[in-house]
Coordinates of C-alpha atoms in Angstrom, one line a residue:
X1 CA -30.0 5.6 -0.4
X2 CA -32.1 2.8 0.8
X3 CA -31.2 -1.0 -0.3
X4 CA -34.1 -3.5 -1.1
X5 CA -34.8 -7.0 0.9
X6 CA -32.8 -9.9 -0.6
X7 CA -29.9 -8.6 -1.9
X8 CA -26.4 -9.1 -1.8
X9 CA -23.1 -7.4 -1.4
X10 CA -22.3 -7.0 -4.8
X11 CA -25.7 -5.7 -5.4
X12 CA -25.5 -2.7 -3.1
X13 CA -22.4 -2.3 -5.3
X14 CA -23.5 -1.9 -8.5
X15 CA -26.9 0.4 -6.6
X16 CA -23.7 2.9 -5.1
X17 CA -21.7 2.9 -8.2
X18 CA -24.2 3.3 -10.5
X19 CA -26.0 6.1 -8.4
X20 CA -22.5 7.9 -8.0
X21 CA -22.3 8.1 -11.7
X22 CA -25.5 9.0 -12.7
X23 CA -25.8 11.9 -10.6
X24 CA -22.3 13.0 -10.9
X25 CA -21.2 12.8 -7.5
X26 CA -18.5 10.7 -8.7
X27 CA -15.2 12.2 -9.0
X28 CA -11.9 11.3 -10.8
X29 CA -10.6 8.6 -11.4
X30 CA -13.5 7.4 -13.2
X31 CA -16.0 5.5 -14.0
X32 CA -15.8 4.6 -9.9
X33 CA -17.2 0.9 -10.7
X34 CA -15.0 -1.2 -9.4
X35 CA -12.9 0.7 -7.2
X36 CA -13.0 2.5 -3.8
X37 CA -15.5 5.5 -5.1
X38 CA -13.8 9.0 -5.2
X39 CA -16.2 11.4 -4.9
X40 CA -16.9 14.9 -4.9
X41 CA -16.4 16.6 -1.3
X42 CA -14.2 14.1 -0.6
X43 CA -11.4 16.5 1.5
X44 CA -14.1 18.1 2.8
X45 CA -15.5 15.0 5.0
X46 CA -11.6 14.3 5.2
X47 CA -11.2 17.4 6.9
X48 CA -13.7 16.2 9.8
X49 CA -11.3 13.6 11.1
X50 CA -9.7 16.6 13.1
X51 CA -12.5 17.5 15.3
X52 CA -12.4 13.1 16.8
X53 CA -10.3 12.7 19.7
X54 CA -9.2 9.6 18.3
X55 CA -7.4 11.1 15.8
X56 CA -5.7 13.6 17.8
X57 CA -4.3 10.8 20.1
X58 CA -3.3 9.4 17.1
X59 CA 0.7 8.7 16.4
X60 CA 0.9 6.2 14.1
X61 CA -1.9 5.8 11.7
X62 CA -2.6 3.1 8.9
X63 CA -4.7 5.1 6.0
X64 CA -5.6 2.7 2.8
X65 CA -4.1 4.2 -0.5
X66 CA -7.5 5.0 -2.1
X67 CA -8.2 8.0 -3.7
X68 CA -11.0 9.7 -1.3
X69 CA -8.6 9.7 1.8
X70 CA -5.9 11.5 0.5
X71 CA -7.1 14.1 2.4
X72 CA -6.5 12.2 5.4
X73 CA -3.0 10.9 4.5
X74 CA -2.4 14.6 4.1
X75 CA -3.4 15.6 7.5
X76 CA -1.5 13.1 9.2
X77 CA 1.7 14.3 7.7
X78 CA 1.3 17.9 8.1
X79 CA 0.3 16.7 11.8
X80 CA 3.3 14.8 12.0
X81 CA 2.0 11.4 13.0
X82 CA 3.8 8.1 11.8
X83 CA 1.9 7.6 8.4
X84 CA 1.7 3.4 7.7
X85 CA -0.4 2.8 4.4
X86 CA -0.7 -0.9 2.6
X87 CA 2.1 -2.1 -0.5
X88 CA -0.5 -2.2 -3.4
X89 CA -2.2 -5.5 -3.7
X90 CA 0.3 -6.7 -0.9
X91 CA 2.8 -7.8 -3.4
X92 CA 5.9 -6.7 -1.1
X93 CA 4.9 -6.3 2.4
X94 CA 2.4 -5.4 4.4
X95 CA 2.6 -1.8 5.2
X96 CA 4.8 1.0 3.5
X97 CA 6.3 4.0 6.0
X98 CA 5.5 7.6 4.1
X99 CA 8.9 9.6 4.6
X100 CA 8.7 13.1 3.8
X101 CA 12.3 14.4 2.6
X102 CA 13.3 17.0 5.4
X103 CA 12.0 20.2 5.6
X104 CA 9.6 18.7 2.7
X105 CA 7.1 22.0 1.8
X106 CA 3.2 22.4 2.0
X107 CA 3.4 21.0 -2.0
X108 CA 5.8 18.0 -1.0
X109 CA 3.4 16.6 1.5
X110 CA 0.9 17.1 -1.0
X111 CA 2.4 15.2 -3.6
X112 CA 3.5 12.2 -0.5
X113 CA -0.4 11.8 0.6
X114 CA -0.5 10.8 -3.5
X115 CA -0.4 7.6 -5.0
X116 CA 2.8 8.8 -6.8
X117 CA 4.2 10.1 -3.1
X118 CA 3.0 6.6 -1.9
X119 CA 5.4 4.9 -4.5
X120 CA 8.5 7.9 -4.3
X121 CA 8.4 8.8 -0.4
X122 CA 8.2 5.5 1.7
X123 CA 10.1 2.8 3.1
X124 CA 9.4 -0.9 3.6
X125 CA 8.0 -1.7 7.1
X126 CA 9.0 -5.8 7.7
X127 CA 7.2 -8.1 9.9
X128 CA 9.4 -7.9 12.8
X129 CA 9.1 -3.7 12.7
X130 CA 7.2 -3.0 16.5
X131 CA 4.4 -1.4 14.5
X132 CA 1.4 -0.6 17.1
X133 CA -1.5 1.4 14.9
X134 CA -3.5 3.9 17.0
X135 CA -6.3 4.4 14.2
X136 CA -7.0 2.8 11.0
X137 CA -8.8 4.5 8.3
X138 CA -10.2 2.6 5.5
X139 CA -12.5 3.3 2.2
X140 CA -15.4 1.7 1.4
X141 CA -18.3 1.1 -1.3
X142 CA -20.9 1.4 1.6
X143 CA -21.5 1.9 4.7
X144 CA -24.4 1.4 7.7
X145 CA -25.0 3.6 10.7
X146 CA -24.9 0.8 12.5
X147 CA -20.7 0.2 11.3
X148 CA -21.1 -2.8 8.8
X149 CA -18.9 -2.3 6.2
X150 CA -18.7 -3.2 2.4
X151 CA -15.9 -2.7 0.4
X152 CA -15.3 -3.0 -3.5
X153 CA -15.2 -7.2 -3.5
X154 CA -11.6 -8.1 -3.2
X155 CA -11.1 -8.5 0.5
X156 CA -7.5 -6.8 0.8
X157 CA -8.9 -3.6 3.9
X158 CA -9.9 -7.2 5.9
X159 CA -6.8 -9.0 5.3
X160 CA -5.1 -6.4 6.4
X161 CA -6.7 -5.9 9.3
X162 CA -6.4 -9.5 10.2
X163 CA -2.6 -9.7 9.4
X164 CA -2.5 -6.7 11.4
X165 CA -4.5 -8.3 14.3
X166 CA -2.2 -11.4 13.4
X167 CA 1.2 -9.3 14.6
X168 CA -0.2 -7.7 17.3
X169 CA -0.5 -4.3 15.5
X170 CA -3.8 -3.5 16.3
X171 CA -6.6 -4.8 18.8
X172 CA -10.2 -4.6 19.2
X173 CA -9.7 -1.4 20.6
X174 CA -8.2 0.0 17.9
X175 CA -10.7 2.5 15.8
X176 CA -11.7 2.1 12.6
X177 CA -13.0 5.3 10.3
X178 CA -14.3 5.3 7.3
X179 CA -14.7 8.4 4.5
X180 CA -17.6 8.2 1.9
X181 CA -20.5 10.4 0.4
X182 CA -23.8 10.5 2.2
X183 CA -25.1 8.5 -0.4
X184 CA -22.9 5.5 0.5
X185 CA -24.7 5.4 4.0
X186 CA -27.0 2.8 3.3
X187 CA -28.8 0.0 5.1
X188 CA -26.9 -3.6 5.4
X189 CA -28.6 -6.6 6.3
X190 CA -26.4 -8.2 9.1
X191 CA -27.2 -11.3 7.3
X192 CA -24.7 -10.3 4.9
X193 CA -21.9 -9.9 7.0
X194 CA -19.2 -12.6 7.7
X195 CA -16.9 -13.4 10.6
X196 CA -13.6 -11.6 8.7
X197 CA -15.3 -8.7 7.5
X198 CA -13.9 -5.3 9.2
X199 CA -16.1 -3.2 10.9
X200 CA -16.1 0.6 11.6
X201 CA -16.4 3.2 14.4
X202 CA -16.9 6.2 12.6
X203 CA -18.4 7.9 9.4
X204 CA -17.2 10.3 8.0
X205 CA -19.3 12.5 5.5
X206 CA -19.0 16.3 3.7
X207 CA -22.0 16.5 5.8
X208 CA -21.7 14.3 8.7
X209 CA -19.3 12.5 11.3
X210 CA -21.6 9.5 12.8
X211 CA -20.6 7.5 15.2
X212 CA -21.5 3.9 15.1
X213 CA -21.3 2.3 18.2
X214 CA -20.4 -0.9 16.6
X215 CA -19.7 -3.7 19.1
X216 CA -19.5 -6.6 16.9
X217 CA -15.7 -8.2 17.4
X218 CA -13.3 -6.8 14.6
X219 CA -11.1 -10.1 13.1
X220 CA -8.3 -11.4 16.1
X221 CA -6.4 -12.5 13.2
X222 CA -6.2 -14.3 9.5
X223 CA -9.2 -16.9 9.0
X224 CA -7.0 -19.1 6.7
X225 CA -9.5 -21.6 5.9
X226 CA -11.0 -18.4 3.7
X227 CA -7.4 -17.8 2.3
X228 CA -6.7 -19.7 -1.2
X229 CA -3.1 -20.8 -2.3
X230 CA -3.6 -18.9 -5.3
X231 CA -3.6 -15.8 -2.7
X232 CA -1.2 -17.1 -0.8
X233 CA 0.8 -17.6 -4.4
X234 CA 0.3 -13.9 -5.0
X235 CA 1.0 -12.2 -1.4
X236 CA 4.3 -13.1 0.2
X237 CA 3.8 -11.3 3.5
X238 CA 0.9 -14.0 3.9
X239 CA 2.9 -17.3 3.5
X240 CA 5.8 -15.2 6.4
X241 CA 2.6 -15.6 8.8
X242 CA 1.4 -18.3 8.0
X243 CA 4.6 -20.2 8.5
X244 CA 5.0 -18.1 11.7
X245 CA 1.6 -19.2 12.9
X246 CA 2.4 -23.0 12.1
X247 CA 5.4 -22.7 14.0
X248 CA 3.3 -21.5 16.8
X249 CA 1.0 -24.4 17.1
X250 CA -2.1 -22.9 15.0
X251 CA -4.5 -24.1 12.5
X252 CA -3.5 -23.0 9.0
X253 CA -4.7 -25.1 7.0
X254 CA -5.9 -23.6 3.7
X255 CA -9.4 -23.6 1.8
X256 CA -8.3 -25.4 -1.2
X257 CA -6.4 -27.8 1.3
X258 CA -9.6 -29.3 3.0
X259 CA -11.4 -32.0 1.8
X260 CA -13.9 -31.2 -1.1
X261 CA -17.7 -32.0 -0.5
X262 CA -19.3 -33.6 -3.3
X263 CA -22.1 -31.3 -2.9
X264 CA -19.3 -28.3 -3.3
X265 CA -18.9 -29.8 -7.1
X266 CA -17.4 -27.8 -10.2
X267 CA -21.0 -26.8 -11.0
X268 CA -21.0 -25.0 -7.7
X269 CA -21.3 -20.9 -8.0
X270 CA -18.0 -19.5 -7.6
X271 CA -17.8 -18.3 -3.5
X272 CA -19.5 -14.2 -4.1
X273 CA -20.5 -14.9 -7.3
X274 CA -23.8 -13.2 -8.4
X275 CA -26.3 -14.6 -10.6
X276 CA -29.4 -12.5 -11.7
X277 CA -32.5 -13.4 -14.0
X278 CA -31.2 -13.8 -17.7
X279 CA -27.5 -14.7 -17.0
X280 CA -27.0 -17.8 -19.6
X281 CA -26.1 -20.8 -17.7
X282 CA -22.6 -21.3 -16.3
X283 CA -20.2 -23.0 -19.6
X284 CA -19.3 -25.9 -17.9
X285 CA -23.1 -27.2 -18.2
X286 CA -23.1 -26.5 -22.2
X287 CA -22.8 -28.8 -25.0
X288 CA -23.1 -31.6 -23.1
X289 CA -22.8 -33.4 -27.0
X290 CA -20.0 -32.4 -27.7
X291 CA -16.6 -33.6 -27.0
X292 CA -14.9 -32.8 -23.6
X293 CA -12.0 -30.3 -23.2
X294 CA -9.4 -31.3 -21.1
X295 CA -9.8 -29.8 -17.4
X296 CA -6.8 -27.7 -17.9
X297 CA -8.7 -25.2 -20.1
X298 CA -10.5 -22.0 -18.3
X299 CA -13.0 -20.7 -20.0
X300 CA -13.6 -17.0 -19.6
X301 CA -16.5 -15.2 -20.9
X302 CA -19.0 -12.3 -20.7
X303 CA -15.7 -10.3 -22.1
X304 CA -17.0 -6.3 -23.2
X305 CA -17.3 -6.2 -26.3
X306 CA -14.4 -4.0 -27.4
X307 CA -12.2 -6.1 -25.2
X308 CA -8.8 -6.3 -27.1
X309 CA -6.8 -9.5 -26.2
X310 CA -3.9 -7.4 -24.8
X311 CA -6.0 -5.6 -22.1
X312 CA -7.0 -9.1 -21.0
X313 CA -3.2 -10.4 -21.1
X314 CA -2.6 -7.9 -18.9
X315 CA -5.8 -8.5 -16.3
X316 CA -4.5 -12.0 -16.6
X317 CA -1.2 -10.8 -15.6
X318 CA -2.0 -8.3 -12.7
X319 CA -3.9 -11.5 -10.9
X320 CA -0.9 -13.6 -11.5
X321 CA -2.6 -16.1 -14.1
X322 CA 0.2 -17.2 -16.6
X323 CA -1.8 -19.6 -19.6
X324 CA 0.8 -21.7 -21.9
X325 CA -1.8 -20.3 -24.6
X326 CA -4.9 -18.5 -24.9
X327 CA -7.7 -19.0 -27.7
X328 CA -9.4 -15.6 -28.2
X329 CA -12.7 -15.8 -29.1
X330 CA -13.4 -11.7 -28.9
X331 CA -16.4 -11.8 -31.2
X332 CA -18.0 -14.1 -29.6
X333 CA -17.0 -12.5 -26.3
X334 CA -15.0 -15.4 -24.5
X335 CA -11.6 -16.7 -24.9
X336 CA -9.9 -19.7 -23.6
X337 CA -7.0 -20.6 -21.4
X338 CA -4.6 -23.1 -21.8
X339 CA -2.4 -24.5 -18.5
X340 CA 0.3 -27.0 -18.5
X341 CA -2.0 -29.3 -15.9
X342 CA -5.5 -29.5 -14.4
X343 CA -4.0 -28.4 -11.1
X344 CA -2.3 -24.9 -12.7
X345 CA -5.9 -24.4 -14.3
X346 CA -7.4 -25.2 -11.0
X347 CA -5.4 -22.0 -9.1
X348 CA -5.8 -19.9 -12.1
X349 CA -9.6 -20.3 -11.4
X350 CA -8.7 -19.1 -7.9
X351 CA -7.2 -16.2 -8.8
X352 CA -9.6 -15.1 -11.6
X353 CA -12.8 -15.3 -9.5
X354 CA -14.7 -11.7 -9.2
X355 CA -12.0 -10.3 -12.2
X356 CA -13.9 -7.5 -14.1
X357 CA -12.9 -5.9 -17.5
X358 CA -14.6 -2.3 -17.8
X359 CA -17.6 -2.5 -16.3
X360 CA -18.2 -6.3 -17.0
X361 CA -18.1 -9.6 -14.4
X362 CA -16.2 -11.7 -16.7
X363 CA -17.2 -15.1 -15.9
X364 CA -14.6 -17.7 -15.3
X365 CA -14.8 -21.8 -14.7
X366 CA -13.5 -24.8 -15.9
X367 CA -14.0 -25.2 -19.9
X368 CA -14.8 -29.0 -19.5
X369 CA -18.1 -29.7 -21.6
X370 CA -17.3 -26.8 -23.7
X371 CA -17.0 -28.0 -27.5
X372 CA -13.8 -28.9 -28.8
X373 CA -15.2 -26.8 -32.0
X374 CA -15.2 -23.3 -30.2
X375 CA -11.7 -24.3 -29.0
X376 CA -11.1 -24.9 -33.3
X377 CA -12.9 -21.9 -33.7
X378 CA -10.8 -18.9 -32.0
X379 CA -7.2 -17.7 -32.7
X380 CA -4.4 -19.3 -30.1
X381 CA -1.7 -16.6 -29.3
X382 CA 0.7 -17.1 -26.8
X383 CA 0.8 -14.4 -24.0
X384 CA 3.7 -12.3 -23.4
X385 CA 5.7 -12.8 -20.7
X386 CA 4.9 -10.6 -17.8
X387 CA 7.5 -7.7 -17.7

C-alpha cells in the first residue's frame, strides 16, 4: 500500500485498518480497528523469525502480548528461551516471566504463548530483577522498509522500550522485529516520526523477512516531559522510575508540570488529535450565548450511535476516569462528566484523549461554553463503582 503526501499517523491507521477489513485479510479478533491487526498468515511470517541469527542468539526475549505474535511467543518457549512479555496496560509491572509448568506438553505451550497463558503461566518480574533482553519483538499498525514504526496510538511498545532502556535492560544494540502483513509495509514520512518513537530492525512478513538497516537512535530512556500525571496516575512501575531517576540527579519533570503557554490554550487540538474537513467545531467554542458550565464538566461526544451508557462506564473505567456523575445524552450522541474540581476534570481529559468506542474517536475537552440547557437536557446517573 502506498500512503498519500500530508498525512498523519492516525491516517495511515485508518488507510491499514480499513484495507485489512475490506479485503479480508484481517483475522480474529475483529474488527482489527483499534488494535495491533491480526491477520491472516500471521504464524506463518512468525515462523520466519527462525531462519535470523538474532533470534537464535536469543535467551531472553521481550514479545508484546498482541495477537499476531503468538506465534513467536510460541517458538520461544518450545526453544526454551527466557520469555519476558508486558503486564497489560502496565497496570502491575513492567514485564511478566511466562512459566511453563514442568514437562508442560506441545498443547500447554500452546495455550502459555495465549493471552489466557499470559494471565495463568507467569510470574511478576520487579524492577530490581537483572533483566538483560537479547531481542524485542513488537506489533505494529505499519511499517516502512526503511524501520519507522507506527503502532495503534497509545504509546505503551515505546514506553516500554524506554523504561526498558531506563533499567539498563536493553541498549541500542538490542534488535527490534516486527510481524505484520505485506500490506502493512507502507511508506512513512520521517517527518512524522518523534524522538520516543521505537524503531525496528526487521520485518517480518508471510512473504518476506526485510531488513531495515535502521540507524536512527532507539529511546536511551523515558522522555518524561511527554509523560502526563494522569499516566503516571495509571502506571505504577512509572512513578518507581521516576522517583529512581530523581534520586539520581535527572530531569523528571512532567508535561502537565511545566508552565502552560498562552498560545497552548484550552482551544488547542488535543496533542495527536485529527481533524478532517466536516468535523463540527470542537464544544468548547459552542454556544458562546449561553451560560458557562463550570470547568469541572468534560464533555464527550461523537459517541456511536448505539452507544449504551454502560459500555462507556466501563471505557471510562478501563482509562481510570472516575466522574461524581455523568449526564447521558445518547441521542444526541454526547454525554457529560461531572468531577469533584476543575483539577480532577483536568487529568480526566488526560487520560481520555485518543479513547475510541467501536469504531468512533470520541471527542473529549472541557464542557465550558457548552449550554447549561444540554446539561438540563440529559439524564444524570451515577457510575458504578469500578469492581
Amino acid at each position: 500500500m502506498e500512503s498519500r503526501a500530508g498525512i498523519s499517523k492516525q491516517d495511515i491507521r485508518e488507510q491499514i485498518w480499513d484495507y485489512m477489513e475490506s479485503q479480508n485479510i484481517a483475522d480474529f479478533p475483529r474488527p482489527v480497528h483499534h488494535r495491533i491487526p491480526n491477520f491472516k498468515g500471521s504464524y506463518l511470517a512468525c515462523q520466519s523469525i527462525k531462519d535470523l541469527g538474532v533470534f537464535a542468539r536469543t535467551q531472553e526475549v521481550k514479545v508484546d502480548p498482541d495477537k499476531p505474535l503468538e506465534g513467536v511467543r510460541l517458538l520461544a518457549l518450545q526453544s526454551k528461551k527466557t520469555l519476558l512479555v508486558p503486564t497489560p496496560r502496565l497496570r502491575t509491572g513492567l514485564f511478566n516471566r511466562i512459566t511453563p509448568p514442568p514437562g508442560a506438553t506441545k498443547d500447554i505451550l500452546r495455550k502459555c504463548a495465549t493471552s489466557q497463558g499470559v494471565r495463568d503461566y507467569s510470574v511478576p518480574v520487579g524492577l530490581d530483577a537483572k533483566v538483560l533482553v537479547d531481542l524485542v519483538v513488537v506489533g505494529s499498525v505499519a511499517v516502512s522498509e526503511k524501520g519507522w514504526r507506527i503502532g495503534k496510538g497509545e504509546g505503551y511498545a515505546d514506553l516500554e522500550y524506554a523504561m526498558m532502556a531506563s533499567m539498563g535492560a536493553v541498549s541500542q544494540g538490542t534488535p527490534v522485529v516486527t510481524i505484520v502483513h505485506d500490506c502493512q509495509v507502507v511508506d512513512i514520512p520521517e517527518a512524522l516520526l518523534e524522538d520516543h518513537d521505537l524503531t525496528v530492525d526487521y520485518i517480518l512478513t508471510p512473504t518476506r523477512v526485510i531488513t531495515t538497516g535502521c540507524e536512527r537512535p532507539k529511546p536511551t530512556g523515558i522522555t518524561w516531559s511527554k509523560v502526563s500525571c494522569a499516566m503516571m496516575g495509571r502506571i505504577p512501575v512509572l512513578r518507581s522510575l521516576r522517583s529512581r531517576e530523581k534520586q539520581a540527579g535527572r530531569d523528571v519533570t512532567l508535561q502537565d508540570e511545566r508552565p502552560p503557554l498562552e498560545a497552548r490554550s484550552q482551544h488547542a487540538a488535543p496533542p495527536g488529535a485529527v481533524r478532517r474537513p466536516g468535523d463540527p467545531a470542537p464544544p468548547e467554542a459552542s454556544s458562546p450565548r449561553g451560560e458557562d458550565v463550570p470547568s469541572d464538566t468534560v464533555y464527550v461526544g461523537n459517541l456511536p450511535r448505539d452507544t449504551r451508557v454502560s459500555e462507556l462506564k466501563r471505557a471510562l473505567r478501563e482509562r481510570g476516569a472516575a466522574p461524581l456523575r455523568l449526564t447521558w445524552q445518547g441521542p444526541q450522541h454526547r454525554a457529560f462528566l461531572h468531577f469533584q474540581d476543575p483539577a480532577a476534570a483536568q487529568q480526566a481529559l488526560s487520560c481520555l484523549q485518543g479513547l475510541h468506542l467501536g469504531a468512533n474517536t470520541l471527542k473529549v475537552a472541557l464542557a465550558r461554553q457548552q449550554r447549561a440547557s444540554d446539561l438540563a437536557g440529559g439524564h444524570a446517573r451515577e457510575p458504578h463503582p469500578d469492581h
